[in-house]
Coordinates of C-alpha atoms in Angstrom, one line a residue:
X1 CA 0.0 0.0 0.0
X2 CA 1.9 3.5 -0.9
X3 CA 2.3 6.0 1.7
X4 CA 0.6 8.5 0.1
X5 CA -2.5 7.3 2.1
X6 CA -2.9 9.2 5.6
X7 CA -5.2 8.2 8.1
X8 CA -6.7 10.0 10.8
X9 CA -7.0 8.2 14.5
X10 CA -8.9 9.5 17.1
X11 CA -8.7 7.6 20.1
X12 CA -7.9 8.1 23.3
X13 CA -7.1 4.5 24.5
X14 CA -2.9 4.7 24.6
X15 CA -3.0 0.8 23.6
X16 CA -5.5 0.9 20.7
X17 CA -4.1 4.1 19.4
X18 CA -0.3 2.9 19.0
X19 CA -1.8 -0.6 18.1
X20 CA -3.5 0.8 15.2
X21 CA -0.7 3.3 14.4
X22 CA 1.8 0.1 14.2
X23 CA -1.0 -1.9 11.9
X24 CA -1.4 1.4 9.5
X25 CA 2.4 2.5 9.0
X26 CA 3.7 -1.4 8.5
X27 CA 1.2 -1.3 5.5
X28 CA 3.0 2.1 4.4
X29 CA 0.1 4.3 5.6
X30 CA 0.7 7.4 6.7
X31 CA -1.0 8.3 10.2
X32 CA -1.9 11.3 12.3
X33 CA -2.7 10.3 15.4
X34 CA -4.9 12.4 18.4
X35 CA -6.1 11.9 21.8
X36 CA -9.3 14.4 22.3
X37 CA -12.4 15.9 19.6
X38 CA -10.6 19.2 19.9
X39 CA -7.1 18.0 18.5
X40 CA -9.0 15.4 16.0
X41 CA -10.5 19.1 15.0
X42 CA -7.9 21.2 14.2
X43 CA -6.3 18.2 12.1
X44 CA -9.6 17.8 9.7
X45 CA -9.3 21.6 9.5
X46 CA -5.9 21.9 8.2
X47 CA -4.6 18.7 6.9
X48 CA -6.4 16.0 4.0
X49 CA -7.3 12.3 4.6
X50 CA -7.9 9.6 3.1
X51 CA -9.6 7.6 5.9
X52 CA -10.5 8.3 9.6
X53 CA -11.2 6.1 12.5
X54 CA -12.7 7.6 15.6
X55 CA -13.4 6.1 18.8
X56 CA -16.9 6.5 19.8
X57 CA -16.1 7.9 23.5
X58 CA -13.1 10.5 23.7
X59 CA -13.3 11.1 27.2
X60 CA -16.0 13.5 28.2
X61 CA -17.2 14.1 23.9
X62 CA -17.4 11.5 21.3
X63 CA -17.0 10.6 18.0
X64 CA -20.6 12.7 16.4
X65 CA -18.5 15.8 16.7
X66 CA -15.4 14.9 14.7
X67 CA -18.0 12.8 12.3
X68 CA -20.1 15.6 12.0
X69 CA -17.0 17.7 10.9
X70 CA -15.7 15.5 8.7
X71 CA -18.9 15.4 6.8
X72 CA -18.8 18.7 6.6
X73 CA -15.0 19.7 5.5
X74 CA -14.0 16.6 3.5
X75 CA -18.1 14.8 3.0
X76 CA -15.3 11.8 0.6
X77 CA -13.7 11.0 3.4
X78 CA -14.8 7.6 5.1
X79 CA -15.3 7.3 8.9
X80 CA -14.8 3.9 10.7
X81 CA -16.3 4.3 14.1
X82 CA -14.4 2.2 17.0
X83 CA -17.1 1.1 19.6
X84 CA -17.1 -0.7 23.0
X85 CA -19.7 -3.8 22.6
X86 CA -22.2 -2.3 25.1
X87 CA -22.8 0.7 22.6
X88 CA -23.3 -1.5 19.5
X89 CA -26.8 0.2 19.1
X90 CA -25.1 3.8 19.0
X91 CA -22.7 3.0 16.2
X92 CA -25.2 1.9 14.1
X93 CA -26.9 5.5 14.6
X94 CA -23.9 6.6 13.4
X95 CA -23.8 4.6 10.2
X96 CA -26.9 6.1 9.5
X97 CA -25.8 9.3 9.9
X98 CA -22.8 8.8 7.6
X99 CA -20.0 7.1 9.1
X100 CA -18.7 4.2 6.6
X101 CA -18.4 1.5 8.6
X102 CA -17.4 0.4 12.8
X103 CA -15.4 -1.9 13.9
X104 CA -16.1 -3.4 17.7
X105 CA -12.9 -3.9 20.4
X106 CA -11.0 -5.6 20.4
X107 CA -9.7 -4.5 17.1
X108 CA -8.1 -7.3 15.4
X109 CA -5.5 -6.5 12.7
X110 CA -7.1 -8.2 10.0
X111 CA -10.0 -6.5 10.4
X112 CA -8.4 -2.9 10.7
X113 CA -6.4 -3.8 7.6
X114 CA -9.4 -4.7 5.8
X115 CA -10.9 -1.6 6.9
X116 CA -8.4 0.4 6.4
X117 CA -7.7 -1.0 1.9
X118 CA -11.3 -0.9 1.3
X119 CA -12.4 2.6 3.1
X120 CA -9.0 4.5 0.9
X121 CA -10.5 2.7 -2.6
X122 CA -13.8 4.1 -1.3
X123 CA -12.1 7.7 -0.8
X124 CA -10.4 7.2 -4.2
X125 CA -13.5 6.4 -6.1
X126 CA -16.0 9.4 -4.1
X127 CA -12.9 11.7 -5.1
X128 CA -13.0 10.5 -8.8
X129 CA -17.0 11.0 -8.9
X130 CA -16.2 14.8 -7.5
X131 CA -13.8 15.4 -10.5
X132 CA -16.4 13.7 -12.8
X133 CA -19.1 16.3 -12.2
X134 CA -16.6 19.1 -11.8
X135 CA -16.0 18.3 -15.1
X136 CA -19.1 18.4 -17.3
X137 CA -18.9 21.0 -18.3
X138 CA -15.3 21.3 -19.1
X139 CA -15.5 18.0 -21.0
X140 CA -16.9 20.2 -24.0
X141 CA -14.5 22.9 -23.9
X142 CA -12.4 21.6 -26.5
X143 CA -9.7 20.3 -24.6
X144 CA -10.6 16.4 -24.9
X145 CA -7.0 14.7 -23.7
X146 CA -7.5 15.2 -19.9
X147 CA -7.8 17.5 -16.7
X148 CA -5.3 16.0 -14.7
X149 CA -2.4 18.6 -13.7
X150 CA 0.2 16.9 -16.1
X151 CA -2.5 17.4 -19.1
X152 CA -3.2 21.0 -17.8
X153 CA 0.4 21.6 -18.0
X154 CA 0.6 20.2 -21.7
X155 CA -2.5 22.6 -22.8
X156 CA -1.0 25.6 -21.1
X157 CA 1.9 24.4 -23.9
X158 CA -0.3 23.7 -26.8
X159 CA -1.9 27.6 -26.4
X160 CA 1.6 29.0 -25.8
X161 CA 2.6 27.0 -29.2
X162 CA -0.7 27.0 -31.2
X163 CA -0.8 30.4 -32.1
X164 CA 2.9 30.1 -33.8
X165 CA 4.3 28.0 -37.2
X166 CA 6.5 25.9 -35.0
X167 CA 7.0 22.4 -35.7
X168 CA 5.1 19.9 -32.7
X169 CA 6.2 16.2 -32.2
X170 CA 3.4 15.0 -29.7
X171 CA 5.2 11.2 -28.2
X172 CA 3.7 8.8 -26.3
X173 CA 2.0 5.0 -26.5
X174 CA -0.7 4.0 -28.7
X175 CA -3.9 5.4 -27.5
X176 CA -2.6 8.0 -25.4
X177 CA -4.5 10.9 -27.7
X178 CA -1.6 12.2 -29.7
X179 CA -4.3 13.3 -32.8
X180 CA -6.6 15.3 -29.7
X181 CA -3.1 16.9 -29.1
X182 CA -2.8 17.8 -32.5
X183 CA -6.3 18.7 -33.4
X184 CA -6.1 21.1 -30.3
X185 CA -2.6 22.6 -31.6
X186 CA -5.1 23.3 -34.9
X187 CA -7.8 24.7 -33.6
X188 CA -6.3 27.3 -31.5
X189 CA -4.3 28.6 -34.2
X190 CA -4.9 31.0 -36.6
X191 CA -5.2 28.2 -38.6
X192 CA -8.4 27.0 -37.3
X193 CA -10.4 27.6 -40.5
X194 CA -8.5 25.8 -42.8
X195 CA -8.2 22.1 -43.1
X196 CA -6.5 19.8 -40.2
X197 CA -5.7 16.8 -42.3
X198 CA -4.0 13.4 -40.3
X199 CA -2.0 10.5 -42.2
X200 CA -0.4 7.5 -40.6
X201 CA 2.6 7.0 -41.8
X202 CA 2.9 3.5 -40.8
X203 CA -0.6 2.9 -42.5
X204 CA 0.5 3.4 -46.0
X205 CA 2.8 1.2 -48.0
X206 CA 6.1 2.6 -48.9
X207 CA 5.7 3.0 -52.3
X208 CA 2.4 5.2 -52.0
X209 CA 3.4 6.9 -49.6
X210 CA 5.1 9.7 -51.9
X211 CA 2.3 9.8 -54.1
X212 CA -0.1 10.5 -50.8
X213 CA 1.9 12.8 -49.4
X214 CA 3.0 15.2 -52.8
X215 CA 0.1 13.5 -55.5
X216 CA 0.7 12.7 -58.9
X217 CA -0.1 13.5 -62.1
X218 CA -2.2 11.8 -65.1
X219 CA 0.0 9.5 -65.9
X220 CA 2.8 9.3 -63.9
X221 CA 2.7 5.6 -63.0
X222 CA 0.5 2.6 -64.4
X223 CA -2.9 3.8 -62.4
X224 CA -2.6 7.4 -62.2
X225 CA -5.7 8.1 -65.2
X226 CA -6.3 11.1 -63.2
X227 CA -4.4 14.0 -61.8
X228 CA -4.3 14.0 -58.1
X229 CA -3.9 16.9 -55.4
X230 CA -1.2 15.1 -52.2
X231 CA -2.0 15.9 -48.6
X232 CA 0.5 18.6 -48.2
X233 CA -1.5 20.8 -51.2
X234 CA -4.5 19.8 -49.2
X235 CA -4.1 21.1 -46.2
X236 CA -2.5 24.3 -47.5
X237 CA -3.3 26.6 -44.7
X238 CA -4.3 24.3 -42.7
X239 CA -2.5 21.5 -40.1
X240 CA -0.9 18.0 -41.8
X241 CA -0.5 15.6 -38.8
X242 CA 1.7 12.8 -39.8
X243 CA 1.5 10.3 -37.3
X244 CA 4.3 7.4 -36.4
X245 CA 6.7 9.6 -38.8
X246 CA 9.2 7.6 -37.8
X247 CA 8.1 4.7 -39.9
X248 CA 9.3 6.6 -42.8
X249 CA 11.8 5.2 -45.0
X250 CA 15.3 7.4 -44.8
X251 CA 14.6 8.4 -49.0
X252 CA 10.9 9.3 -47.6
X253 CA 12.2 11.6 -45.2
X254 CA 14.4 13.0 -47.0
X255 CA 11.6 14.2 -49.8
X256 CA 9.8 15.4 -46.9
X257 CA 12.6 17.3 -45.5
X258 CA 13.3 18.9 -48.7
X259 CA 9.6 19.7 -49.3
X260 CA 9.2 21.1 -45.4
X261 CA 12.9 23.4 -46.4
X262 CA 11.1 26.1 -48.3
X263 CA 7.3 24.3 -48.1
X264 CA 7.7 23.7 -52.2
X265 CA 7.3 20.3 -54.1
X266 CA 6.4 18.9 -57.6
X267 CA 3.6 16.2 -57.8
X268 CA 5.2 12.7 -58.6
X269 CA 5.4 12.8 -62.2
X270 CA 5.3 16.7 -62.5
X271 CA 7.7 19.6 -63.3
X272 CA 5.8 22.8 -62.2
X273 CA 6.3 23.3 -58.5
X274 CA 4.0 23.9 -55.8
X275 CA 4.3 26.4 -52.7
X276 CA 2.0 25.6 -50.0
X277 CA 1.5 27.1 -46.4
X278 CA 0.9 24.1 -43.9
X279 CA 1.4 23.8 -40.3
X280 CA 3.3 20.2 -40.1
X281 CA 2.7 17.9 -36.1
X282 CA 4.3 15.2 -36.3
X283 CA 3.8 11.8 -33.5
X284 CA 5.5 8.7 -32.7
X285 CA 4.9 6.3 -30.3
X286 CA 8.9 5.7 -30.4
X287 CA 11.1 8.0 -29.1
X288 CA 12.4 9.4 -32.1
X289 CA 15.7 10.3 -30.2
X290 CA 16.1 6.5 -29.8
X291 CA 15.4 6.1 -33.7
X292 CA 17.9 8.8 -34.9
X293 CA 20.5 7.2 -32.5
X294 CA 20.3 3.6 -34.5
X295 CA 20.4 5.0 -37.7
X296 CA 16.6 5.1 -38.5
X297 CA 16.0 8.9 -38.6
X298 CA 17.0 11.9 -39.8
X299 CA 18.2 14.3 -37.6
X300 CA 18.3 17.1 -40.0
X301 CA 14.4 16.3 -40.1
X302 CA 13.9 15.9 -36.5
X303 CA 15.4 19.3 -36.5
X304 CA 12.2 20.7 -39.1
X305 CA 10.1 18.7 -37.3
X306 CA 10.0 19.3 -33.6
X307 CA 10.7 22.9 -32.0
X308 CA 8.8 21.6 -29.1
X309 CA 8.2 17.8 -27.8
X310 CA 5.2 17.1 -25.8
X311 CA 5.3 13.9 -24.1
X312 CA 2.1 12.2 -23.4
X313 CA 1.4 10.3 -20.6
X314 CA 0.0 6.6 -20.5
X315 CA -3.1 6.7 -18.9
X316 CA -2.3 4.2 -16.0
X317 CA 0.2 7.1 -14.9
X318 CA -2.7 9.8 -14.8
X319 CA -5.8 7.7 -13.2
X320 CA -7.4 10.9 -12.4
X321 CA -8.4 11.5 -15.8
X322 CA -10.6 8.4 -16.4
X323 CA -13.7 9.7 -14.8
X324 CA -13.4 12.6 -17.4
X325 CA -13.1 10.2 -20.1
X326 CA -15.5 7.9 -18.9
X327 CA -18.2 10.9 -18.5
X328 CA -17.2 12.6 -22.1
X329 CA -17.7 8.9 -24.1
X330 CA -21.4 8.3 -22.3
X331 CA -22.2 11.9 -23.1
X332 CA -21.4 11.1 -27.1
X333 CA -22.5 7.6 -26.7
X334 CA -26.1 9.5 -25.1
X335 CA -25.9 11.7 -28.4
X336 CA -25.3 8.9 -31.0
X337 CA -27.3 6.6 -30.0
X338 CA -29.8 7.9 -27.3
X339 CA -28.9 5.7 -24.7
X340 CA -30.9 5.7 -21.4
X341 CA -26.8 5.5 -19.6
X342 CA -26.2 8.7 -17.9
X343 CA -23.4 7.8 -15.6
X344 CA -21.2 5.2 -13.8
X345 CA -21.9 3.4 -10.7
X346 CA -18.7 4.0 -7.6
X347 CA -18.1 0.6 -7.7
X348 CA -17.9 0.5 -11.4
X349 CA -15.5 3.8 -11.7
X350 CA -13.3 2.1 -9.0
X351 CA -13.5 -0.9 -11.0
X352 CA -12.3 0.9 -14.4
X353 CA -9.6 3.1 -12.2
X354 CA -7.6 -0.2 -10.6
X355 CA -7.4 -1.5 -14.3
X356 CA -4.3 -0.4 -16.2
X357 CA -5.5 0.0 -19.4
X358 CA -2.8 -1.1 -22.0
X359 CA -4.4 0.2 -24.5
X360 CA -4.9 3.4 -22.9
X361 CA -7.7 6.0 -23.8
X362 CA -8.5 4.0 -26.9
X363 CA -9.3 0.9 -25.0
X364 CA -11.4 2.8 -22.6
X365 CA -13.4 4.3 -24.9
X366 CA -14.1 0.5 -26.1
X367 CA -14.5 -0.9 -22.9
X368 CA -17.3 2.4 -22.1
X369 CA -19.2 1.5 -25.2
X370 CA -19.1 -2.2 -24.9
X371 CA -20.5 -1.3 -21.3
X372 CA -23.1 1.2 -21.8
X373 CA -24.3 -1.4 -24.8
X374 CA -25.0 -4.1 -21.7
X375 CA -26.7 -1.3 -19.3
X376 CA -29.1 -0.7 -22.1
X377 CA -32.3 0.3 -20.1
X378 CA -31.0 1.3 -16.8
X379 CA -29.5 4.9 -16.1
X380 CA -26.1 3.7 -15.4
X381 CA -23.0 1.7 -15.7
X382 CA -22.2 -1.0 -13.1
X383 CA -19.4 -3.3 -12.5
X384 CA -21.6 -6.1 -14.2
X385 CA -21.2 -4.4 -17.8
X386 CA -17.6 -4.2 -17.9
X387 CA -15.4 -6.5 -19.4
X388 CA -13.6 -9.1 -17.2
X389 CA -10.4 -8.3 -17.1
X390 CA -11.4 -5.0 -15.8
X391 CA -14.2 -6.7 -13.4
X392 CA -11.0 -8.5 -12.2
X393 CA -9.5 -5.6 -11.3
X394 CA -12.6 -5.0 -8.6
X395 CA -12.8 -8.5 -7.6
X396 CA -8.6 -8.6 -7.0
X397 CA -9.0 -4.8 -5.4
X398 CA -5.4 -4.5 -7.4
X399 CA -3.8 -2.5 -10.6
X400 CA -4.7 -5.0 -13.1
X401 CA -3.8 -5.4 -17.1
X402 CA -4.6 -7.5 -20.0
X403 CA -3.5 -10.8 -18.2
X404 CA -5.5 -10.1 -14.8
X405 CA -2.5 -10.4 -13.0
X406 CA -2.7 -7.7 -9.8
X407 CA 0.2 -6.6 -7.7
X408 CA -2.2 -6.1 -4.7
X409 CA -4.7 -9.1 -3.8
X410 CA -7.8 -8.9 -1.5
X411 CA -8.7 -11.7 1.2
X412 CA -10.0 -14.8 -0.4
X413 CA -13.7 -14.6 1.2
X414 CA -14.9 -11.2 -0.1
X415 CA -13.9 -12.4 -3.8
X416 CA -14.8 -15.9 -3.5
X417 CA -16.1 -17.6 -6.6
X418 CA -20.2 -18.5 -5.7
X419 CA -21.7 -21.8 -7.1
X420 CA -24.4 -20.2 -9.4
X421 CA -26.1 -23.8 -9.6
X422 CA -26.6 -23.9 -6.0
X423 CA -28.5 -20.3 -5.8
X424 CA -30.9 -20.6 -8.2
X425 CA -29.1 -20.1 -11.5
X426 CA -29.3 -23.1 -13.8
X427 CA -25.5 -24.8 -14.1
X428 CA -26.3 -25.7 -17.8
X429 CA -29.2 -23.6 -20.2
X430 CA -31.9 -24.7 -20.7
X431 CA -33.5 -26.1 -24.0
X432 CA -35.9 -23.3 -23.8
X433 CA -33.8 -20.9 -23.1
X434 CA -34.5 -18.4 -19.5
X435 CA -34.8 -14.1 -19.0
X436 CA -31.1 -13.9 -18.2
X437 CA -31.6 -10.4 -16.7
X438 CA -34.2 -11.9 -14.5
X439 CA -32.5 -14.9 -13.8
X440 CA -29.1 -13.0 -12.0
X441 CA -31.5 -10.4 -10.7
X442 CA -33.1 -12.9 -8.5
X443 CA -29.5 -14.8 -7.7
X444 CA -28.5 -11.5 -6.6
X445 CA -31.0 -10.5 -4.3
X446 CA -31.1 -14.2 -2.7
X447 CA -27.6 -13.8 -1.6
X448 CA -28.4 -9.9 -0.4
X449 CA -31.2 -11.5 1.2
X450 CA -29.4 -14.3 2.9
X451 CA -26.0 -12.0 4.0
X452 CA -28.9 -9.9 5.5
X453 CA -30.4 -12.9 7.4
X454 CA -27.3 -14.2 8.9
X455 CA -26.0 -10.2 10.4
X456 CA -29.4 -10.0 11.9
X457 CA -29.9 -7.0 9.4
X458 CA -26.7 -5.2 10.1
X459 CA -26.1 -4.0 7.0
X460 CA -22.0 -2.9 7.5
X461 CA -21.6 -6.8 8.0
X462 CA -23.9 -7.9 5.3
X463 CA -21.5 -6.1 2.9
X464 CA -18.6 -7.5 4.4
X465 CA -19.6 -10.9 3.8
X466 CA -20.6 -9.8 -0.1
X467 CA -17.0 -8.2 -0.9
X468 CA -19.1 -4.9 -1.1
X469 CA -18.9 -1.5 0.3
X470 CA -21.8 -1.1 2.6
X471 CA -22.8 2.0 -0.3
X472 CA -22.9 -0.7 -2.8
X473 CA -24.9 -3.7 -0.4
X474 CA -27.7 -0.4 -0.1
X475 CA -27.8 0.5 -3.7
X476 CA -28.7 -3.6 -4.4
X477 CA -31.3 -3.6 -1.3
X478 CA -32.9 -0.6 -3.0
X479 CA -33.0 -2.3 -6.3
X480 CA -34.5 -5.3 -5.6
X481 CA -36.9 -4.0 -3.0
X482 CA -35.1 -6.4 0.0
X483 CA -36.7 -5.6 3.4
X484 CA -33.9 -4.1 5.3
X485 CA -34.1 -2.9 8.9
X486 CA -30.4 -2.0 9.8

């Protein structure tokens, strides 16, 4: 667990407190630690959490006031109330009136630990719903690669640079939005109205790529029958984005480089020449240091090409910025199609923020569509619709990619795989077929149902026997209409 997680203790019990502070930091947590409500105070006042435990009694006050704050300065932050068994029926008040969970003393370690994982991922994922309705309306402003810091940082370069004839190389993985970089570069510049025109280089075969790039005319090889304007003419006062330009053959780059010299060519097969005014971005998702150092890139080029670098991030290194995404491809999915999806469930945005996506923002926006194509008829996204490697993630509660392998694993009982056959779900289909929906809709509320009965209707246990946040265990008694009295 990094340290970047701090946790707040209130407690005024000298051997729970240093108990609990030696559980939290061996897991790499960082702790603040106090003794009284008004200490506990000034800490929520000036200092940000991830997670707070407070003991129920703190000497002659208790735990409401610092609960009560806490809902009111930092309302993301979860609170674990710590109770003595003979006010059992007073924590539970507090549940209700927003604390996240309590744990009884003796606190075991397990239990804390527990506690502890699941109430920062909680945190996490009511932090990454803030920045996803913050961000509604920003997610039309024209700025479509992220609002993370870093990305902020690379738009405060793209308007410093967009306005100017420099030459952009935008680097970074497949899928990472080097053409949104791009397009952004053209549509803040004075350039806007003309035509922003994108080729991949590593798209075309070598031996057209000359003729796409400059044209040809009538003639000048076995197909031409026609005259035909290049790209570069094309986009003559406009933007040519030539993506992976590093797939280039060395005589390809250097046409290009003469061309780019004094922005004047000749169609293959022509003699009159042709000036043009273009804006040339370039991308790569090679360093294009590392392919002029073996021998496979022009420096001279590199030199026309790239007064600025911008270096994209992947999007596994800027988490942040997935519940922008995820909001901006259900708004265009809502447009296209007219989707009843209007938003993601917490446990589903958790889910799609442990995944690393490989494929970056590319392979989001597949995994979004693929999703809101299975919540068809319900108003959201929930873990259920995604795909399973990024299910896995949830079910793990660790980073996960492509092969499901996670670096962080939960306890076996709150992901344990559940005999379908044995709960009402057929094991095989039958001949004539079943309401599938219907059919895991009633699955799931016998086992909601049945974690209910055995916690006597304590709903913060209930959860905990379900692998769910107690947020999550509500959401599914709400659903399904399950009689619930804690």
């Amino acid at each position: 667990m990094s340290g970047s997680h701090t946790i707040l203790i209130a407690e005024d019990s000298d051997l729970t407190r240093q108990f609990m502070e030696r559980a939290l930091r061996s897991e790499g947590y960082e702790v603040i630690a106090v003794t009284n409500v008004p200490d506990g105070q000034a800490a929520i006042e000036t200092q940000s959490f991830d997670l707070a435990i407070f003991d129920l009694g703190l000497g002659n006050r208790d735990g409401r006031e610092l609960l009560d704050m806490m809902q009111e300065v930092s309302p993301e932050v979860p609170v674990v109330i710590v109770t003595a068994n003979d006010t059992a029926v007073r924590a539970v008040e507090l549940l209700r009136r927003g604390a996240y969970d309590y744990v009884v003393k003796p606190v075991g370690p397990s239990d804390l630990l527990m506690l502890a994982r699941r109430g920062v991922e909680l945190c996490a994922a009511r932090r990454a719903l803030g920045v996803l309705r913050d961000v509604r309306k920003r997610a039309t402003s024209g700025w479509d690669v992220g609002e993370t810091a870093r990305m902020r940082t690379i738009e405060s370069l793209v308007n410093r640079f967009a306005p100017t004839p420099a030459g952009v190389l935008i680097q970074g993985a497949s899928g990472t939005g080097k053409e949104a970089v791009a397009q952004a570069l053209h549509d803040r510049s004075n350039r806007a109205e003309g035509a922003f025109i994108a080729v991949n280089c590593a798209a075309i075969a070598e031996n057209l790529l000359e003729s796409e790039l400059f044209g040809h005319e009538r003639g000048a090889f076995t197909s031409a029958h026609q005259m035909r304007r290049g790209l570069l003419e094309l986009a003559h006062r406009g933007t040519l984005f030539l993506d992976e330009v590093t797939m280039m053959s060395m005589e390809m780059q250097a046409k290009l480089l003469r061309a780019l010299q004094e922005f004047k060519f000749r169609r293959v097969g022509g003699q009159k020449e042709i000036h043009v005014d273009v804006r040339i971005v370039s991308a790569s998702n090679r360093s294009v240091v590392e392919a002029i150092e073996a021998g496979e890139f022009r420096h001279d080029l590199f030199y026309r090409l790239c007064v600025l670098t911008i270096e994209l991030p992947a999007l596994k290194d800027r988490v942040a910025d997935i519940p922008f995404f995820v909001h901006k491809f259900i708004g265009e999915l809502r447009e296209k199609t007219g989707t009843s999806v209007t938003g993601v469930s917490e446990a589903a945005l958790w889910a799609l923020c442990r995944y690393e996506w490989p494929g970056n923002i590319r392979e989001l926006r597949n995994a979004v569509e693929r999703a809101v194509i299975f919540a068809t008829g319900e108003d959201r996204i929930d873990v259920i619709h995604l795909p399973e490697t990024v299910r896995q993630a949830a079910v793990d509660g660790g980073r996960t990619g492509h092969n499901g392998a996670s670096r962080v694993s939960r306890p076996h009982a709150a992901g344990a795989p559940v005999d379908a056959g044995s709960h009402g779900l057929p094991a095989t289909l039958p001949p004539e077929g079943l309401d599938l929906k219907a059919a895991c809709a009633a699955w799931e509320r016998s086992l909601v149902e049945q974690a209910l009965a055995r916690t006597d209707g304590n709903q913060s246990a209930a959860a905990r026997l379900l692998g769910l946040s107690r947020d999550e265990l509500r959401y599914r008694v709400d659903k399904h209409m399950v009689n619930a009295v804690a």
